[in-house]
Structures are given as structure tokens and as C-alpha cells.
PDB file of C-alpha atoms in Angstrom:
ATOM      1  CA  MET A   1       0.042  -0.180  -0.064  1.00 79.00           C
ATOM      2  CA  LYS A   2       1.317   3.280  -1.111  1.00 89.00           C
ATOM      3  CA  ILE A   3       1.195   6.006   1.452  1.00 92.00           C
ATOM      4  CA  SER A   4       2.024   9.846   0.557  1.00 93.00           C
ATOM      5  CA  ARG A   5       3.805  11.997   2.681  1.00 92.00           C
ATOM      6  CA  ASP A   6       0.961  14.456   2.329  1.00 94.00           C
ATOM      7  CA  GLU A   7      -1.042  11.308   4.049  1.00 95.00           C
ATOM      8  CA  VAL A   8       1.994  10.869   6.678  1.00 94.00           C
ATOM      9  CA  LEU A   9       1.982  14.559   7.378  1.00 94.00           C
ATOM     10  CA  HIS A  10      -1.975  14.335   8.086  1.00 95.00           C
ATOM     11  CA  ILE A  11      -1.803  11.557  10.196  1.00 93.00           C
ATOM     12  CA  ALA A  12       1.128  13.376  11.799  1.00 94.00           C
ATOM     13  CA  LYS A  13      -0.957  16.095  12.607  1.00 94.00           C
ATOM     14  CA  LEU A  14      -4.313  14.476  13.892  1.00 95.00           C
ATOM     15  CA  ALA A  15      -2.294  12.407  16.427  1.00 94.00           C
ATOM     16  CA  GLU A  16      -0.194  15.393  17.645  1.00 95.00           C
ATOM     17  CA  ILE A  17       3.404  14.040  16.438  1.00 93.00           C
ATOM     18  CA  GLU A  18       5.847  16.344  15.107  1.00 94.00           C
ATOM     19  CA  ILE A  19       7.890  14.572  12.840  1.00 94.00           C
ATOM     20  CA  PRO A  20      11.043  16.216  11.769  1.00 94.00           C
ATOM     21  CA  PRO A  21      11.665  16.813   7.788  1.00 89.00           C
ATOM     22  CA  GLY A  22      14.832  14.942   7.993  1.00 93.00           C
ATOM     23  CA  GLU A  23      12.872  11.955   9.358  1.00 94.00           C
ATOM     24  CA  LEU A  24       9.441  12.286   7.123  1.00 94.00           C
ATOM     25  CA  GLU A  25      10.870   9.913   4.320  1.00 95.00           C
ATOM     26  CA  ARG A  26      11.829   7.359   6.592  1.00 96.00           C
ATOM     27  CA  VAL A  27       8.495   7.277   8.430  1.00 95.00           C
ATOM     28  CA  THR A  28       6.779   7.504   5.184  1.00 95.00           C
ATOM     29  CA  GLU A  29       8.726   4.055   4.298  1.00 95.00           C
ATOM     30  CA  ASP A  30       7.748   2.158   7.766  1.00 95.00           C
ATOM     31  CA  LEU A  31       4.215   3.290   7.715  1.00 94.00           C
ATOM     32  CA  CYS A  32       4.088   1.660   3.859  1.00 95.00           C
ATOM     33  CA  ARG A  33       5.857  -1.395   5.042  1.00 95.00           C
ATOM     34  CA  ILE A  34       3.274  -1.804   8.119  1.00 94.00           C
ATOM     35  CA  CYS A  35       0.202  -1.394   5.652  1.00 93.00           C
ATOM     36  CA  ASP A  36       1.739  -3.897   3.501  1.00 93.00           C
ATOM     37  CA  TYR A  37       2.520  -6.402   6.010  1.00 93.00           C
ATOM     38  CA  VAL A  38      -1.166  -6.099   7.576  1.00 91.00           C
ATOM     39  CA  ASP A  39      -2.196  -6.610   3.726  1.00 90.00           C
ATOM     40  CA  LEU A  40      -0.340  -9.696   3.532  1.00 90.00           C
ATOM     41  CA  LEU A  41      -1.690 -11.193   7.151  1.00 86.00           C
ATOM     42  CA  ASN A  42      -5.225 -10.356   5.692  1.00 83.00           C
ATOM     43  CA  GLU A  43      -4.356 -13.318   2.794  1.00 85.00           C
ATOM     44  CA  VAL A  44      -3.660 -15.987   5.594  1.00 82.00           C
ATOM     45  CA  SER A  45      -6.318 -18.352   5.195  1.00 79.00           C
ATOM     46  CA  THR A  46      -8.206 -19.164   8.217  1.00 74.00           C
ATOM     47  CA  PRO A  47     -11.154 -21.696   8.799  1.00 72.00           C
ATOM     48  CA  ALA A  48     -14.192 -20.262   9.279  1.00 72.00           C
ATOM     49  CA  GLU A  49     -15.367 -21.818  12.408  1.00 71.00           C
ATOM     50  CA  GLY A  50     -12.032 -21.001  13.838  1.00 69.00           C
ATOM     51  CA  GLN A  51     -11.689 -19.436  17.181  1.00 70.00           C
ATOM     52  CA  PRO A  52      -8.915 -16.103  17.670  1.00 68.00           C
ATOM     53  CA  PHE A  53      -5.698 -16.857  18.841  1.00 69.00           C
ATOM     54  CA  LEU A  54      -5.919 -16.169  22.637  1.00 68.00           C
ATOM     55  CA  ALA A  55      -2.628 -16.044  24.206  1.00 69.00           C
ATOM     56  CA  GLY A  56      -2.417 -17.795  27.823  1.00 69.00           C
ATOM     57  CA  PRO A  57      -4.706 -20.452  29.188  1.00 67.00           C
ATOM     58  CA  GLY A  58      -8.226 -20.783  27.292  1.00 63.00           C
ATOM     59  CA  ARG A  59     -10.429 -19.463  30.480  1.00 68.00           C
ATOM     60  CA  ALA A  60      -8.610 -17.016  32.984  1.00 70.00           C
ATOM     61  CA  ALA A  61      -8.714 -18.853  36.486  1.00 74.00           C
ATOM     62  CA  LEU A  62     -10.976 -16.318  38.701  1.00 78.00           C
ATOM     63  CA  ARG A  63     -11.376 -16.452  42.092  1.00 83.00           C
ATOM     64  CA  GLU A  64     -14.340 -15.882  44.045  1.00 87.00           C
ATOM     65  CA  ASP A  65     -14.682 -12.076  45.631  1.00 86.00           C
ATOM     66  CA  VAL A  66     -14.166 -12.483  49.240  1.00 88.00           C
ATOM     67  CA  ILE A  67     -13.812  -9.447  51.614  1.00 87.00           C
ATOM     68  CA  ASP A  68     -11.341 -10.204  54.347  1.00 86.00           C
ATOM     69  CA  PRO A  69     -11.442  -7.293  56.875  1.00 83.00           C
ATOM     70  CA  VAL A  70      -7.974  -5.605  57.453  1.00 82.00           C
ATOM     71  CA  ALA A  71      -6.467  -6.716  61.019  1.00 82.00           C
ATOM     72  CA  LEU A  72      -5.118  -3.574  62.204  1.00 82.00           C
ATOM     73  CA  ALA A  73      -2.062  -3.260  65.369  1.00 84.00           C
ATOM     74  CA  HIS A  74      -4.750  -1.449  67.308  1.00 83.00           C
ATOM     75  CA  PRO A  75      -8.089  -0.528  67.225  1.00 84.00           C
ATOM     76  CA  VAL A  76      -9.248   3.034  65.412  1.00 82.00           C
ATOM     77  CA  GLU A  77     -10.889   3.837  68.521  1.00 84.00           C
ATOM     78  CA  GLU A  78      -7.399   3.792  69.979  1.00 85.00           C
ATOM     79  CA  LEU A  79      -6.162   6.061  66.695  1.00 83.00           C
ATOM     80  CA  ALA A  80      -8.329   8.839  67.455  1.00 82.00           C
ATOM     81  CA  PRO A  81      -8.598  11.466  70.479  1.00 84.00           C
ATOM     82  CA  GLU A  82     -12.406  11.511  69.758  1.00 88.00           C
ATOM     83  CA  PHE A  83     -14.828   8.743  68.408  1.00 87.00           C
ATOM     84  CA  VAL A  84     -18.088   7.886  68.525  1.00 89.00           C
ATOM     85  CA  ALA A  85     -20.627   5.800  66.988  1.00 90.00           C
ATOM     86  CA  GLY A  86     -18.106   4.879  64.559  1.00 86.00           C
ATOM     87  CA  PHE A  87     -17.178   7.828  63.415  1.00 90.00           C
ATOM     88  CA  PHE A  88     -13.935  10.737  63.985  1.00 88.00           C
ATOM     89  CA  LEU A  89     -14.764  13.654  65.619  1.00 87.00           C
ATOM     90  CA  VAL A  90     -12.855  16.336  64.253  1.00 84.00           C
ATOM     91  CA  PRO A  91     -12.381  19.948  65.954  1.00 81.00           C
ATOM     92  CA  LYS A  92     -13.891  22.704  64.039  1.00 81.00           C
ATOM     93  CA  LEU A  93     -11.610  24.501  62.300  1.00 82.00           C
ATOM     94  CA  ASP A  94     -11.115  28.804  63.260  1.00 80.00           C
ATOM     95  CA  GLY A  95     -13.241  30.902  60.919  1.00 76.00           C
ATOM     96  CA  MET A  96     -15.981  27.634  60.374  1.00 71.00           C
ATOM     97  CA  GLU A  97     -19.206  29.071  60.939  1.00 71.00           C
ATOM     98  CA  GLU A  98     -22.559  27.105  61.888  1.00 68.00           C
ATOM     99  CA  GLY A  99     -25.043  26.747  59.182  1.00 58.00           C
TER     100      GLY A  99
END
């Protein structure tokens, strides 16, 4: 597949990539080779009922979701100066108004 320099510049603009003028010819050739390779892959015959190749095991081994409580060295009540009904009580900052 032939890709023109203008198309490469347009792609670079869309991708917000700056291609130095000295590199434009090499990038154009690289993109042409990549597209030619993809075209070659499209010509490979595969059985119609074939499954796509997936790397690794066919099925991922999943574990059951289990929530384990985190064991703390000290109960959280001991970490706060004031702890009431499961909440930390935080002193009001200066300048804060009721409302």
C-alpha cells in the first residue's frame, strides 16, 4: 500500500506528533511497510469456524470475591482523640461558621 508524504503529515497532525523534516521519508517508508504487512496477514487463510488465538489459557482462572477485614495493630478507636458511634470527631477549624 502506498502512503504519500501528505498522508503521513496529515496522520501526524491528527496524532499531534511532530515529524522532523529529515525523518519524514523514513516514517513514510515505515508506514508503507507496516500497511503492506497487514495486507499480507489479511491474505492468510483461516477456517471460518476457527476461534481467534488468545495467548495464555483459554479461560482465566478467577477466584471468588471475598472481603477479608484488615487486621490493624490497634483498634481505630485508639487512634483518634474522639471516636463516637464509628466516626472520628474532628475539631472545628477557626473561621468556620455554623450553618
